[in-house]
mmCIF file of C-alpha atoms and ligand atoms in Angstrom:
data_model
loop_
_atom_site.group_PDB
_atom_site.id
_atom_site.type_symbol
_atom_site.label_atom_id
_atom_site.label_comp_id
_atom_site.label_asym_id
_atom_site.label_seq_id
_atom_site.Cartn_x
_atom_site.Cartn_y
_atom_site.Cartn_z
ATOM 1 C CA MET G 1 -47.884 -53.370 -31.537
ATOM 2 C CA SER G 2 -49.913 -53.404 -28.456
ATOM 3 C CA ASN G 3 -53.529 -52.252 -28.401
ATOM 4 C CA GLN G 4 -54.113 -53.088 -24.811
ATOM 5 C CA LYS G 5 -56.349 -49.828 -24.073
ATOM 6 C CA LEU G 6 -58.624 -50.769 -26.881
ATOM 7 C CA LEU G 7 -58.778 -54.419 -25.822
ATOM 8 C CA THR G 8 -59.611 -53.416 -22.086
ATOM 9 C CA PHE G 9 -62.371 -50.921 -23.481
ATOM 10 C CA VAL G 10 -63.526 -53.816 -25.770
ATOM 11 C CA GLN G 11 -63.638 -55.845 -22.814
ATOM 12 C CA GLY G 12 -65.416 -53.278 -20.563
ATOM 13 C CA MET G 13 -68.321 -52.590 -22.864
ATOM 14 C CA SER G 14 -68.692 -56.519 -23.473
ATOM 15 C CA ARG G 15 -68.935 -56.892 -19.887
ATOM 16 C CA LEU G 16 -71.499 -53.761 -19.420
ATOM 17 C CA LEU G 17 -74.011 -55.021 -22.446
ATOM 18 C CA GLN G 18 -73.853 -58.611 -21.332
ATOM 19 C CA ASP G 19 -76.947 -57.963 -18.650
ATOM 20 C CA HIS G 20 -78.800 -55.654 -21.321
ATOM 21 C CA PRO G 21 -78.654 -52.434 -19.017
ATOM 22 C CA ALA G 22 -81.047 -49.405 -19.414
ATOM 23 C CA GLN G 23 -79.848 -47.243 -21.787
ATOM 24 C CA ASP G 24 -79.262 -44.571 -19.414
ATOM 25 C CA VAL G 25 -77.098 -46.986 -17.342
ATOM 26 C CA THR G 26 -75.149 -47.884 -20.941
ATOM 27 C CA LEU G 27 -74.796 -44.366 -21.690
ATOM 28 C CA LYS G 28 -73.379 -43.407 -18.214
ATOM 29 C CA ALA G 29 -71.086 -46.399 -17.481
ATOM 30 C CA GLY G 30 -70.425 -46.623 -21.363
ATOM 31 C CA GLY G 31 -69.221 -43.010 -21.147
ATOM 32 C CA GLU G 32 -67.316 -43.769 -18.107
ATOM 33 C CA LEU G 33 -65.088 -46.208 -20.259
ATOM 34 C CA LEU G 34 -64.993 -44.427 -22.984
ATOM 35 C CA ALA G 35 -63.616 -41.310 -21.156
ATOM 36 C CA THR G 36 -60.792 -43.556 -19.622
ATOM 37 C CA LEU G 37 -60.148 -44.671 -23.174
ATOM 38 C CA VAL G 38 -59.674 -41.198 -24.874
ATOM 39 C CA ALA G 39 -58.222 -39.508 -21.477
ATOM 40 C CA LYS G 40 -54.745 -39.612 -23.138
ATOM 41 C CA ASP G 41 -54.036 -39.836 -27.034
ATOM 42 C CA ASP G 42 -51.493 -42.492 -27.228
ATOM 43 C CA TRP G 43 -53.174 -45.547 -28.184
ATOM 44 C CA LEU G 44 -54.864 -44.927 -31.667
ATOM 45 C CA PRO G 45 -52.807 -46.620 -34.560
ATOM 46 C CA ASP G 46 -51.822 -44.119 -37.345
ATOM 47 C CA MET G 47 -53.344 -46.467 -40.161
ATOM 48 C CA PHE G 48 -56.741 -44.897 -38.010
ATOM 49 C CA THR G 49 -55.892 -41.366 -37.992
ATOM 50 C CA VAL G 50 -55.547 -40.686 -41.732
ATOM 51 C CA PRO G 51 -57.980 -37.904 -43.145
ATOM 52 C CA HIS G 52 -59.248 -37.858 -46.691
ATOM 53 C CA PRO G 53 -58.924 -34.718 -48.759
ATOM 54 C CA GLN G 54 -62.593 -34.896 -49.687
ATOM 55 C CA HIS G 55 -64.655 -36.483 -46.928
ATOM 56 C CA TYR G 56 -64.626 -37.610 -43.205
ATOM 57 C CA GLN G 57 -63.488 -41.006 -42.753
ATOM 58 C CA GLN G 58 -64.926 -43.816 -40.293
ATOM 59 C CA PHE G 59 -62.577 -46.510 -39.180
ATOM 60 C CA LEU G 60 -64.296 -49.566 -37.843
ATOM 61 C CA LEU G 61 -62.044 -50.073 -34.358
ATOM 62 C CA TYR G 62 -64.449 -53.031 -33.173
ATOM 63 C CA ALA G 63 -67.791 -54.881 -33.964
ATOM 64 C CA ASP G 64 -69.407 -57.134 -31.393
ATOM 65 C CA PRO G 65 -70.222 -60.371 -32.842
ATOM 66 C CA LEU G 66 -73.679 -60.126 -31.656
ATOM 67 C CA ASP G 67 -74.222 -56.710 -32.429
ATOM 68 C CA ARG G 68 -74.370 -55.308 -29.100
ATOM 69 C CA PHE G 69 -71.940 -52.296 -29.857
ATOM 70 C CA SER G 70 -69.482 -51.108 -32.415
ATOM 71 C CA MET G 71 -66.616 -48.532 -32.431
ATOM 72 C CA VAL G 72 -64.961 -46.322 -35.033
ATOM 73 C CA SER G 73 -62.393 -43.606 -35.335
ATOM 74 C CA PHE G 74 -64.135 -40.922 -36.874
ATOM 75 C CA VAL G 75 -61.360 -38.613 -38.621
ATOM 76 C CA TRP G 76 -62.279 -35.239 -39.640
ATOM 77 C CA GLY G 77 -60.050 -33.392 -42.303
ATOM 78 C CA PRO G 78 -59.887 -29.685 -41.913
ATOM 79 C CA GLY G 79 -63.306 -27.880 -41.901
ATOM 80 C CA GLN G 80 -65.128 -31.134 -42.798
ATOM 81 C CA LYS G 81 -68.729 -31.692 -41.439
ATOM 82 C CA THR G 82 -71.513 -34.020 -41.698
ATOM 83 C CA PRO G 83 -75.014 -33.465 -42.730
ATOM 84 C CA VAL G 84 -77.943 -33.504 -40.156
ATOM 85 C CA HIS G 85 -78.342 -37.351 -39.611
ATOM 86 C CA ASP G 86 -79.484 -39.886 -37.017
ATOM 87 C CA HIS G 87 -78.450 -42.841 -35.987
ATOM 88 C CA MET G 88 -81.529 -45.404 -34.937
ATOM 89 C CA THR G 89 -79.287 -46.415 -31.913
ATOM 90 C CA TRP G 90 -77.552 -44.944 -28.648
ATOM 91 C CA GLY G 91 -74.201 -43.341 -29.227
ATOM 92 C CA LEU G 92 -71.401 -42.260 -27.094
ATOM 93 C CA ILE G 93 -68.641 -39.649 -28.604
ATOM 94 C CA GLY G 94 -65.299 -39.256 -27.237
ATOM 95 C CA MET G 95 -62.990 -36.288 -28.290
ATOM 96 C CA LEU G 96 -59.430 -37.764 -28.781
ATOM 97 C CA ARG G 97 -57.678 -35.239 -30.982
ATOM 98 C CA GLY G 98 -58.503 -31.741 -31.883
ATOM 99 C CA LYS G 99 -62.341 -30.699 -31.233
ATOM 100 C CA GLU G 100 -65.333 -30.515 -33.163
ATOM 101 C CA ILE G 101 -68.702 -28.932 -32.798
ATOM 102 C CA ASP G 102 -71.825 -31.056 -32.053
ATOM 103 C CA THR G 103 -75.200 -29.602 -32.635
ATOM 104 C CA HIS G 104 -78.285 -31.328 -32.270
ATOM 105 C CA TYR G 105 -81.628 -30.798 -33.785
ATOM 106 C CA PHE G 106 -85.099 -31.443 -32.437
ATOM 107 C CA LYS G 107 -88.087 -32.497 -34.287
ATOM 108 C CA GLN G 108 -91.049 -29.911 -34.298
ATOM 109 C CA ALA G 109 -94.714 -30.543 -35.150
ATOM 110 C CA ASP G 110 -94.694 -29.233 -38.378
ATOM 111 C CA GLY G 111 -91.976 -31.933 -39.123
ATOM 112 C CA SER G 112 -89.012 -29.336 -39.660
ATOM 113 C CA TYR G 113 -86.086 -29.579 -37.143
ATOM 114 C CA ARG G 114 -84.984 -27.009 -35.082
ATOM 115 C CA ARG G 115 -81.159 -26.448 -34.425
ATOM 116 C CA ALA G 116 -80.312 -26.129 -30.848
ATOM 117 C CA GLU G 117 -76.975 -24.741 -29.092
ATOM 118 C CA SER G 118 -73.718 -25.856 -30.365
ATOM 119 C CA HIS G 119 -71.351 -27.516 -28.134
ATOM 120 C CA ILE G 120 -67.881 -27.695 -28.825
ATOM 121 C CA LEU G 121 -66.111 -31.162 -27.597
ATOM 122 C CA GLN G 122 -62.633 -30.916 -26.474
ATOM 123 C CA PRO G 123 -60.079 -33.720 -26.087
ATOM 124 C CA GLY G 124 -61.013 -36.194 -23.085
ATOM 125 C CA GLN G 125 -64.833 -34.949 -23.266
ATOM 126 C CA ILE G 126 -67.881 -37.235 -23.991
ATOM 127 C CA GLY G 127 -71.055 -36.470 -25.811
ATOM 128 C CA SER G 128 -74.022 -38.806 -26.848
ATOM 129 C CA VAL G 129 -76.795 -39.403 -29.044
ATOM 130 C CA SER G 130 -79.826 -41.261 -28.215
ATOM 131 C CA PRO G 131 -82.946 -42.181 -30.387
ATOM 132 C CA GLU G 132 -85.261 -41.593 -26.766
ATOM 133 C CA THR G 133 -84.003 -38.095 -26.581
ATOM 134 C CA HIS G 134 -81.547 -36.853 -28.966
ATOM 135 C CA ASP G 135 -80.689 -38.842 -31.748
ATOM 136 C CA VAL G 136 -80.452 -36.132 -34.669
ATOM 137 C CA HIS G 137 -77.554 -33.806 -34.994
ATOM 138 C CA GLU G 138 -74.737 -32.237 -37.028
ATOM 139 C CA VAL G 139 -71.248 -32.718 -36.181
ATOM 140 C CA ALA G 140 -68.098 -30.513 -37.565
ATOM 141 C CA ASN G 141 -64.224 -30.459 -37.141
ATOM 142 C CA PHE G 142 -63.905 -27.160 -35.363
ATOM 143 C CA HIS G 143 -60.671 -26.547 -37.065
ATOM 144 C CA PRO G 144 -60.168 -25.108 -40.583
ATOM 145 C CA ASP G 145 -56.850 -26.012 -40.703
ATOM 146 C CA GLN G 146 -55.997 -29.293 -38.628
ATOM 147 C CA THR G 147 -57.094 -32.970 -38.445
ATOM 148 C CA SER G 148 -59.377 -33.773 -35.633
ATOM 149 C CA ILE G 149 -60.143 -37.062 -34.248
ATOM 150 C CA SER G 150 -63.140 -38.444 -32.226
ATOM 151 C CA ILE G 151 -63.876 -42.295 -31.015
ATOM 152 C CA HIS G 152 -67.765 -43.292 -31.447
ATOM 153 C CA VAL G 153 -69.379 -46.084 -29.903
ATOM 154 C CA TYR G 154 -72.927 -47.149 -30.828
ATOM 155 C CA GLY G 155 -75.682 -49.826 -30.104
ATOM 156 C CA GLY G 156 -75.185 -51.646 -33.113
ATOM 157 C CA ASN G 157 -72.723 -52.257 -35.954
ATOM 158 C CA ILE G 158 -73.396 -48.482 -37.013
ATOM 159 C CA GLY G 159 -71.957 -49.428 -40.613
ATOM 160 C CA ARG G 160 -74.638 -51.358 -41.449
ATOM 161 C CA ILE G 161 -77.504 -49.727 -39.882
ATOM 162 C CA ARG G 162 -80.141 -48.377 -42.581
ATOM 163 C CA ARG G 163 -80.264 -44.153 -41.254
ATOM 164 C CA HIS G 164 -81.295 -40.896 -42.400
ATOM 165 C CA VAL G 165 -80.237 -37.433 -43.325
ATOM 166 C CA PHE G 166 -82.471 -34.688 -43.058
ATOM 167 C CA ASP G 167 -82.866 -31.412 -44.768
ATOM 168 C CA PRO G 168 -83.848 -29.294 -41.458
ATOM 169 C CA VAL G 169 -85.755 -26.790 -43.024
ATOM 170 C CA THR G 170 -88.613 -29.109 -44.856
ATOM 171 C CA GLY G 171 -87.693 -32.236 -42.547
ATOM 172 C CA THR G 172 -87.352 -34.155 -45.755
ATOM 173 C CA SER G 173 -85.320 -37.359 -45.016
ATOM 174 C CA LYS G 174 -82.985 -39.877 -47.015
ATOM 175 C CA ASP G 175 -81.987 -43.288 -46.505
ATOM 176 C CA PHE G 176 -78.084 -44.123 -45.993
ATOM 177 C CA ILE G 177 -75.850 -46.806 -44.737
ATOM 178 C CA SER G 178 -72.787 -45.197 -43.745
ATOM 179 C CA GLY G 179 -70.519 -48.467 -44.024
ATOM 180 C CA TYR G 180 -66.725 -48.072 -42.877
ATOM 181 C CA SER G 181 -63.492 -46.794 -44.444
ATOM 182 C CA ASN G 182 -61.183 -49.314 -43.960
ATOM 183 C CA ALA G 183 -60.333 -52.846 -44.982
ATOM 184 C CA VAL G 184 -58.439 -54.230 -41.697
ATOM 185 C CA VAL G 185 -59.168 -53.608 -38.110
ATOM 186 C CA PRO G 186 -56.906 -53.376 -35.295
ATOM 187 C CA ASN G 187 -55.434 -56.904 -34.183
ATOM 188 C CA LEU G 188 -56.600 -57.410 -30.570
ATOM 189 C CA TRP G 189 -55.625 -60.863 -30.496
ATOM 190 C CA ASN G 190 -51.720 -60.760 -30.832
HETATM 191 FE FE1 FE X 201 -73.422 -38.789 -35.642
#
């Protein structure tokens, strides 16, 4: 099986990040690379598209050996959603299949988190998170009856980063490390 589209994206991100661009440049140029990747849903190997009946899955597709970026296939079963959480690094979301609802939260003076407007991501559309401006959000599968899949790219090895889930009302946080759902990754070298 050829993973040429995935390899082309990984090459593009590696070239972009080797000069350590400013974060707004990374999000814009990386977002364009990701938009190209998710423009057509014909490249993600089936083994990274499988939902779990109880919880969403995060399949690692590639992790840069220097931790400059990682990418995962985020697979939503019907009606599944995340808690309110942060990332501690920039992130890009590229919608591949189905739709998801992205809701950002903003910290208030009293420590609680205010829920902002929700956005529905359609196939081909790009969303983002950034510790500088909008790192806290909650994401849900738009569909109560079908799988949705988005491709996420982060500015570090996201499965190993210690980050947080929040109770938005009290502002209380709990640490978590997400890890990955898969034991094998796509072969980009054959
Ligand atoms: Fe997230």
